[in-house]
Amino acid sequence: MRIAAVGGNALHAPPHTRTALTSAYVQGADILVFDVAVTADGRVVPGSDQGLPRQAGSTASVGELTFTRLRALDLSAVFRPRGSPDFRYRPQGHAPVRAEALDDLLDALPDDLTYVVRVSTGGADTVAAVMDVFTRRAATARLVVAASDPALLRHARGLDLDVGTALTGPTLHGPGAGPDPGALDTALGDGALDLVLAGLDDLIGPDGRPTGLGLRLGEARHTKDVRLGVLVLPRADRGIDDFALAAAQPYTWAVGTESTFDTAETLRPGTRRLDETFAGTHIDTRRYALGYAKANAYCHVFQDDGIHVRITPYTGDPQPPRPADPVERRLAGLEERTWDALGDWPFYSGGGFGVVHGLRGDFAAEVRVDSAVAAQATMCEMAAVNADPGTHRPPYNDDGSPWFPRSFRDKDAFYDPHGAPPFVGAEHDEDDGYRINWNLGTLYDTNQYGPPVGDGRVLAARLRLERRGACFAAYTRNDVDAHDWVCVGTVRNDSMNETVHLRCSGKRWRQEDAADPTRYMPIQANEFVFRNLRITCYY
């Protein structure tokens, strides 16, 4: 059964944004459903004329704003994940979540998506503007124009016969989402209706029996008067059983949702690949390998009711005095440059574990991670990497003392957060927040990072990473202020192999003080503990 995401993954990211739309696709949606509006200077954007600015707490309408002024608004301002009234999506002082033009989103989103675009304002001019965006990308066959006025559907079909048409009611949510009976008569009389959008309450009564509209659409689907059928829209309580009920109706073409997490259990079952608590002290080396990012004795990786990445205090001077002698000063500078060239800084320590067997195709992985501290110059991640895990390093010597890496042969870039590119990961970024990271190339210097989301001071959270084809989505949730999954970013990485390997790792390093770049911040000790790893694969 097809999944249609209304506004994208709108309960887990600010609606109508690239993050919401892409994450819905990654989690199984084949159809994106949204209103559109046109700015004062003619740019088409996802979101209704009044509703999109309301996401930013603005009372303006899209039609009153230029695209530049619309882009100045923060579309995450009033967004709260489900059940999380105290959550703030974008931390104070960071760039807002900006609106994007429909043409830019079409260029970024996958080519196998179908778009059901609802025109509620602007009439024929908005229909023409939407059609122009899709025509210039040879994508009209993937467009369904939805409207409550049959005349607009006739207009769309007159502009391009490849375009689908859908009749809808005055809203995309709750009771009343179904079309007006008179408008349905007119659209059926026109003889070119592909789809009807209606809420489950419009189709099935409280007694569980079909309503008049439900009976009529069932007959219209049977006689092909409605070519595709009905896109059943979500209702307010969003019970999981609703999706199964909607999918079971003979006229249903797709099931709508604002949360692809809700539809996944019913409509996109996967196969549980791993469900590991890491209880006890024995590491299962058939499935997992421990390893180190750098060769020094400040990091110890071991299992003890979780995989621990223990990073002890740095005993050197984080701010060594500048030598008075010019020769010594030059030698000190050369030593720093050799650290940079070889990547073997003594204050850079970290490691973690990798899943030995690769993950082929689409998957979702999640893990709980607890951090001892949240501070600058220390972070942890769960990432998908093309490289496989390096040699497993037993955590203890024969005499029971901790084993530490001593030479370059004892370390492996796989266990280095942000190492061994290309990769895509979900990370706890210092004390700034949670975010997605990625690298499309093969050099560490080309690492990229999304902006932070949420409160980086939260020490215990779950990280989640999903893949569908070349697209990835990263999430987090916690018991403090994010009680449901929050998508922190999405990315397309065509450099990733079909089979990838998963790593969970943490690190610390030395970082310049932003207030005085000639000095360094304190070098943090930290301990990360990874537990409850779950991996689901989709075939």
XYZ file of C-alpha atoms in Angstrom:
539
model
C 0.000 0.000 0.000
C 1.231 3.465 -0.899
C 2.052 5.918 1.888
C 1.261 9.604 1.335
C 2.976 12.069 3.672
C 0.862 15.159 4.337
C 3.221 18.107 4.715
C 6.046 15.563 4.860
C 6.924 13.939 8.178
C 5.087 16.820 9.797
C 5.008 15.489 13.374
C 8.775 14.977 13.417
C 10.162 18.025 11.577
C 8.815 21.466 10.671
C 6.181 20.796 7.960
C 6.810 21.663 4.307
C 10.585 21.849 4.801
C 13.179 19.785 2.973
C 13.834 17.858 6.175
C 10.159 16.932 6.619
C 9.644 16.019 2.966
C 12.837 14.008 2.503
C 12.544 12.137 5.804
C 9.033 11.037 4.840
C 10.407 9.568 1.617
C 13.251 7.830 3.424
C 10.760 6.159 5.760
C 8.630 4.782 2.950
C 6.387 7.524 1.585
C 6.000 7.411 -2.199
C 3.672 10.423 -2.330
C 4.030 13.916 -0.883
C 0.863 15.924 -0.251
C 0.922 19.657 0.433
C -0.728 22.991 -0.270
C 1.131 25.560 -2.316
C 1.217 29.347 -2.313
C 2.876 31.982 -4.482
C 5.015 34.802 -3.064
C 4.602 38.423 -4.027
C 7.435 38.038 -6.549
C 6.105 34.846 -8.099
C 7.938 31.975 -6.369
C 5.918 28.831 -5.675
C 6.465 27.392 -2.189
C 5.028 24.352 -0.360
C 2.574 25.359 2.356
C -0.681 27.269 2.396
C -0.907 31.036 1.984
C -1.795 31.585 5.647
C -0.430 28.401 7.207
C 3.215 28.592 6.141
C 3.927 31.959 7.837
C 2.009 30.723 10.923
C 4.730 28.093 11.334
C 7.048 31.016 12.029
C 4.580 32.827 14.298
C 3.878 35.441 11.602
C 0.445 36.862 10.783
C 1.441 37.719 7.210
C 0.383 35.696 4.185
C 2.751 34.211 1.615
C 1.226 36.398 -1.094
C 2.167 39.534 0.858
C 5.818 38.569 1.184
C 8.654 38.474 -1.300
C 10.572 35.240 -1.364
C 13.475 36.939 0.410
C 11.219 38.142 3.226
C 9.598 34.720 3.503
C 13.054 33.151 3.758
C 13.834 35.398 6.718
C 11.191 33.592 8.792
C 12.014 30.594 10.983
C 9.606 27.811 10.011
C 10.534 25.911 13.161
C 9.470 28.691 15.559
C 6.240 27.067 16.745
C 7.047 23.466 15.814
C 6.874 20.960 18.642
C 7.319 17.215 18.155
C 4.364 15.139 19.250
C 4.057 15.064 23.037
C 6.984 17.475 23.492
C 5.666 20.949 24.398
C 8.997 22.141 25.819
C 11.124 21.239 22.805
C 12.804 23.954 20.736
C 13.868 22.767 17.294
C 16.559 25.295 16.422
C 18.797 26.387 19.332
C 19.078 30.086 20.070
C 21.698 31.838 17.965
C 21.657 29.379 15.056
C 20.303 29.901 11.549
C 16.514 29.585 11.163
C 14.754 26.820 9.243
C 14.004 28.580 5.980
C 11.291 28.146 3.366
C 12.421 26.747 0.025
C 10.981 27.230 -3.424
C 9.177 24.294 -5.002
C 11.578 24.206 -7.957
C 14.603 23.911 -5.655
C 12.927 21.100 -3.702
C 12.097 19.181 -6.891
C 15.767 19.353 -7.848
C 16.780 17.988 -4.444
C 14.148 15.309 -3.840
C 14.232 11.818 -5.421
C 12.838 11.316 -8.917
C 10.466 8.478 -7.967
C 8.144 10.628 -5.833
C 4.592 11.553 -6.806
C 3.337 14.998 -5.746
C -0.272 15.754 -4.846
C -0.276 19.552 -4.825
C -3.365 21.256 -3.417
C -4.286 24.663 -4.817
C -6.392 26.527 -2.258
C -5.571 30.140 -3.175
C -4.675 31.966 -6.349
C -6.934 29.963 -8.645
C -5.851 29.369 -12.227
C -2.728 31.511 -11.854
C -1.420 29.253 -9.076
C -2.252 26.147 -11.134
C -0.282 27.584 -14.059
C 2.678 28.488 -11.821
C 2.811 24.971 -10.366
C 2.515 23.404 -13.818
C 5.376 25.567 -15.072
C 7.677 24.310 -12.292
C 6.967 20.671 -13.158
C 7.004 21.231 -16.943
C 10.499 22.740 -16.840
C 11.687 19.540 -15.163
C 9.795 17.153 -17.454
C 7.983 15.934 -14.336
C 4.290 16.582 -15.098
C 3.627 12.815 -15.115
C 4.485 12.823 -11.376
C 2.114 15.710 -10.571
C -1.467 15.488 -9.353
C -3.179 18.875 -9.037
C -5.713 18.853 -6.199
C -8.450 21.463 -5.707
C -11.974 21.763 -4.320
C -13.133 23.547 -7.491
C -13.618 21.238 -10.515
C -12.958 24.198 -12.834
C -9.337 24.310 -11.656
C -8.968 20.619 -12.405
C -10.286 21.172 -15.935
C -7.807 24.040 -16.299
C -4.893 21.848 -15.201
C -5.871 19.056 -17.579
C -6.184 21.573 -20.393
C -2.611 22.721 -19.819
C -1.124 19.206 -19.891
C -2.904 15.872 -20.326
C -0.142 14.085 -18.374
C -1.134 15.867 -15.178
C -3.354 14.001 -12.746
C -6.325 15.684 -11.094
C -7.715 15.230 -7.578
C -10.853 16.600 -5.967
C -10.524 17.593 -2.322
C -12.473 19.336 0.395
C -11.668 22.591 2.185
C -8.971 21.053 4.386
C -6.381 18.274 4.420
C -7.136 17.322 8.014
C -9.972 15.783 9.982
C -13.715 15.747 9.254
C -14.644 17.797 6.223
C -11.566 16.796 4.229
C -13.857 15.100 1.714
C -15.214 16.934 -1.331
C -18.518 18.767 -1.552
C -21.181 16.435 -3.084
C -22.064 18.957 -5.761
C -18.418 19.429 -6.701
C -18.037 15.658 -6.905
C -21.010 15.467 -9.279
C -19.444 18.104 -11.509
C -15.964 16.502 -11.479
C -17.373 13.065 -12.279
C -19.408 14.624 -15.054
C -16.253 16.107 -16.554
C -14.990 12.553 -16.969
C -11.327 13.103 -16.137
C -11.018 12.635 -12.380
C -8.011 10.627 -11.216
C -8.176 10.882 -7.453
C -10.321 11.997 -4.534
C -8.925 13.164 -1.193
C -11.135 12.374 1.787
C -10.773 11.794 5.514
C -11.497 8.430 7.076
C -14.435 9.956 8.974
C -15.888 11.095 5.655
C -15.780 7.530 4.336
C -16.612 5.320 7.322
C -19.204 6.166 9.952
C -18.953 5.731 13.743
C -20.714 2.382 13.364
C -17.955 1.113 11.082
C -20.223 1.107 8.036
C -19.498 3.051 4.831
C -20.951 6.543 4.619
C -22.806 7.743 1.560
C -19.568 9.238 0.242
C -17.732 5.994 0.913
C -20.321 3.977 -1.033
C -20.294 6.454 -3.884
C -16.504 6.507 -4.209
C -16.362 2.738 -4.023
C -18.699 2.542 -6.990
C -16.816 5.290 -8.857
C -13.559 3.432 -8.389
C -15.165 0.197 -9.591
C -16.470 1.853 -12.755
C -13.173 3.737 -13.302
C -14.941 7.092 -13.037
C -12.219 7.822 -10.490
C -9.188 6.317 -12.184
C -6.827 5.872 -9.225
C -9.166 5.827 -6.247
C -9.081 7.633 -2.899
C -6.219 9.094 -0.915
C -7.460 8.589 2.640
C -6.326 11.456 4.863
C -5.405 11.072 8.542
C -7.785 11.983 11.332
C -6.946 13.777 14.545
C -6.465 10.788 16.873
C -4.192 8.997 14.369
C -4.791 5.542 15.799
C -2.491 2.890 14.356
C -5.555 0.767 13.531
C -6.817 3.600 11.307
C -4.076 2.952 8.778
C -4.926 -0.733 8.484
C -8.619 0.156 8.181
C -7.932 2.747 5.498
C -5.646 0.403 3.559
C -8.283 -2.344 3.602
C -10.899 -0.319 1.708
C -11.305 -1.361 -1.951
C -11.171 2.214 -3.207
C -7.971 3.217 -1.361
C -5.088 4.284 -3.589
C -2.899 5.624 -0.778
C -3.035 6.175 2.980
C -2.161 9.642 4.236
C -0.192 10.378 7.382
C 1.686 13.153 9.143
C 4.007 10.555 10.702
C 5.590 7.785 8.693
C 6.549 6.222 12.037
C 2.827 5.602 12.541
C 2.356 3.916 9.183
C 5.599 1.915 9.235
C 4.345 -0.871 11.519
C 1.225 -1.525 9.436
C 2.208 -0.579 5.912
C 6.006 -0.984 5.786
C 7.025 -3.960 7.913
C 10.724 -4.731 7.909
C 12.955 -7.513 9.176
C 14.701 -7.016 12.519
C 18.378 -7.596 11.780
C 19.846 -6.882 15.237
C 18.461 -6.223 18.704
C 21.454 -5.959 21.032
C 21.500 -4.657 24.605
C 25.268 -5.199 25.138
C 24.479 -6.647 28.565
C 27.360 -8.108 30.556
C 31.052 -7.863 29.749
C 31.526 -10.339 26.898
C 31.695 -8.809 23.411
C 30.268 -10.963 20.621
C 33.102 -10.646 18.111
C 31.116 -12.507 15.458
C 28.925 -9.415 15.188
C 30.884 -6.505 16.668
C 34.444 -5.196 16.664
C 35.984 -2.665 19.060
C 38.618 -0.220 17.909
C 40.386 3.116 18.281
C 40.583 6.377 16.364
C 44.109 7.256 17.540
C 47.092 5.514 19.082
C 47.362 6.874 22.615
C 46.513 5.696 26.109
C 43.744 8.193 26.869
C 40.894 6.124 25.425
C 39.673 2.689 26.510
C 36.839 0.862 24.702
C 35.183 -2.051 26.501
C 31.843 -3.724 27.187
C 30.171 -3.550 30.601
C 26.380 -3.435 30.253
C 26.955 -1.267 27.220
C 29.895 -0.389 24.993
C 31.946 2.203 26.866
C 34.228 4.702 25.188
C 36.100 6.061 28.207
C 38.325 9.070 27.492
C 40.474 10.095 30.446
C 41.909 13.562 31.240
C 44.760 14.767 29.071
C 47.919 15.041 31.161
C 49.795 17.391 28.842
C 49.563 21.143 28.749
C 46.674 22.212 26.494
C 48.257 25.629 26.193
C 52.043 25.068 26.158
C 54.052 28.266 26.717
C 55.608 29.770 23.618
C 59.368 29.057 23.714
C 61.560 32.132 24.070
C 64.348 30.662 21.957
C 63.584 31.127 18.233
C 64.966 27.693 17.316
C 62.842 25.987 19.967
C 59.895 28.051 18.840
C 60.415 26.860 15.285
C 60.769 23.248 16.397
C 57.533 23.513 18.390
C 55.779 24.840 15.298
C 57.160 21.981 13.198
C 55.946 19.470 15.771
C 52.429 20.926 15.536
C 52.601 20.680 11.767
C 53.642 17.033 11.904
C 50.617 16.347 14.128
C 48.422 18.035 11.523
C 50.037 16.108 8.675
C 49.886 12.701 10.351
C 46.667 13.232 12.306
C 48.263 11.852 15.487
C 47.605 14.698 17.916
C 48.247 13.490 21.487
C 45.140 15.226 22.791
C 42.836 13.693 20.133
C 41.397 10.454 21.510
C 38.398 8.300 20.687
C 37.045 5.008 19.469
C 33.985 2.818 19.458
C 32.564 -0.254 17.808
C 31.448 -1.400 14.387
C 28.911 -3.941 13.163
C 30.947 -6.631 11.412
C 28.360 -7.690 8.837
C 27.339 -5.101 6.273
C 23.865 -3.661 5.818
C 22.609 -4.091 2.268
C 19.955 -1.760 0.932
C 17.423 0.183 2.977
C 17.573 0.102 6.767
C 16.809 1.912 10.023
C 19.278 1.756 12.933
C 18.912 3.243 16.386
C 21.001 3.208 19.547
C 20.901 4.778 22.993
C 23.934 6.797 23.986
C 24.736 8.346 27.366
C 27.446 11.011 27.618
C 29.214 11.924 30.855
C 29.489 15.558 29.784
C 28.283 17.820 26.994
C 30.922 20.380 26.080
C 32.815 21.853 23.172
C 35.420 19.621 21.504
C 33.789 16.291 22.383
C 31.048 14.417 20.489
C 29.627 11.026 19.540
C 27.886 9.587 16.501
C 26.251 6.616 14.827
C 27.197 6.508 11.162
C 26.979 4.401 8.011
C 30.374 3.995 6.341
C 31.552 2.347 3.124
C 34.599 0.907 4.902
C 34.274 -2.187 7.046
C 35.425 -2.241 10.694
C 39.137 -2.495 11.338
C 40.661 -5.364 13.311
C 38.925 -6.000 16.638
C 41.034 -4.851 19.581
C 40.424 -6.843 22.780
C 39.817 -4.434 25.653
C 42.124 -6.182 28.148
C 45.572 -7.731 28.266
C 46.084 -11.297 29.457
C 46.737 -10.050 32.986
C 43.417 -8.166 33.066
C 44.876 -4.685 32.662
C 43.339 -2.355 30.059
C 44.768 -2.635 26.557
C 45.678 0.617 24.794
C 46.735 1.269 21.186
C 50.445 2.051 20.941
C 51.255 2.463 17.241
C 49.577 3.466 14.017
C 48.925 -0.225 13.379
C 46.605 -0.313 16.399
C 44.231 2.388 15.164
C 41.756 2.522 12.287
C 39.944 5.473 10.705
C 36.717 3.455 10.752
C 36.468 4.040 14.533
C 37.129 7.765 14.231
C 33.935 9.890 14.271
C 33.792 11.728 10.932
C 36.549 9.405 9.673
C 36.795 6.978 6.724
C 34.626 8.984 4.312
C 32.251 8.770 2.551
C 29.697 8.401 5.336
C 26.404 9.670 6.748
C 25.712 9.850 10.485
C 23.544 11.094 13.338
C 25.523 12.816 16.067
C 25.393 14.565 19.434
C 27.329 17.668 18.495
C 29.278 18.934 21.509
C 26.845 20.997 23.660
C 25.275 22.632 20.604
C 22.603 20.055 19.771
C 21.959 16.982 17.645
C 22.549 16.957 13.898
C 23.264 15.005 10.716
C 26.786 14.720 9.304
C 28.022 13.495 5.932
C 30.857 13.339 3.450
C 30.308 12.733 -0.271
C 34.002 12.363 -1.008
C 37.061 10.637 0.426
C 38.902 13.415 2.301
C 38.341 14.318 5.956
C 38.539 18.000 5.005
C 35.311 17.690 2.964
C 33.174 16.687 5.959
C 29.828 18.480 6.136
C 27.475 19.036 9.061
C 23.849 20.069 9.334
C 22.826 22.790 11.786
C 22.141 21.655 15.372
C 18.677 20.685 16.573
C 17.399 20.558 20.146
C 19.264 20.985 23.420
C 22.860 19.757 23.244
C 23.069 19.713 27.029
C 20.796 16.651 27.168
C 23.195 13.836 28.021
C 21.093 10.726 27.325
C 19.303 10.229 24.011
C 18.595 7.797 21.227
C 20.128 8.325 17.814
C 18.463 6.965 14.687
C 19.745 6.726 11.116
C 17.612 5.610 8.161
C 18.436 4.902 4.549
C 16.329 4.563 1.425
C 18.352 4.350 -1.748
C 20.783 7.259 -1.778
C 18.797 9.293 0.788
C 19.400 9.320 4.554
C 17.573 10.807 7.535
C 18.910 11.299 11.073
C 16.793 11.514 14.226
C 17.000 11.856 17.981
C 14.664 11.528 20.957
C 15.090 11.670 24.741
C 13.216 11.543 28.037
C 13.750 15.235 28.825
C 12.085 17.319 26.124
C 11.854 15.229 22.927
C 9.430 12.432 23.741
C 8.952 11.419 20.118
C 11.392 11.167 17.238
C 12.714 14.460 15.858
C 14.352 14.533 12.443
C 17.576 16.544 12.760
C 18.513 16.452 9.076
C 18.475 14.661 5.748
C 20.973 14.283 2.944
C 21.435 12.511 -0.366
C 24.765 10.707 -0.680
C 25.231 8.869 -3.972
C 28.782 7.954 -2.934
C 27.559 5.291 -0.508
C 27.828 1.643 -1.513
C 24.766 -0.569 -1.625
C 26.312 -2.396 1.335
C 27.516 -0.195 4.198
C 28.790 -0.791 7.740
C 27.544 0.824 10.925
C 29.772 2.401 13.565
C 29.078 3.980 16.945
C 31.951 6.074 18.260
C 32.963 9.086 20.326
C 35.961 11.383 20.637
C 37.505 14.533 22.097
C 40.059 16.948 20.703
C 41.705 20.320 21.308
C 39.821 23.338 20.034
C 40.610 27.029 19.727
C 38.776 29.402 22.029
C 36.293 31.371 19.921
C 36.791 34.406 22.161
C 40.576 34.291 21.681
C 41.761 32.078 18.780
C 45.369 32.285 20.011
C 44.368 30.159 22.999
C 42.758 26.732 23.434
C 39.773 25.580 25.435
C 40.170 22.944 28.177
C 40.601 19.423 26.820
C 37.619 17.445 28.051
C 37.487 14.006 29.557
C 34.303 12.135 28.667
C 32.671 8.731 28.629
C 30.110 7.547 26.102
C 28.038 4.414 26.669
C 26.157 2.815 23.764
C 23.264 0.455 24.524
C 20.209 -1.112 22.903
C 21.236 -1.185 19.265
C 18.391 -2.109 16.908
C 18.643 -2.489 13.152
C 15.669 -3.115 10.843
C 16.192 -3.883 7.159
C 13.696 -3.303 4.342
C 13.804 -5.484 1.254
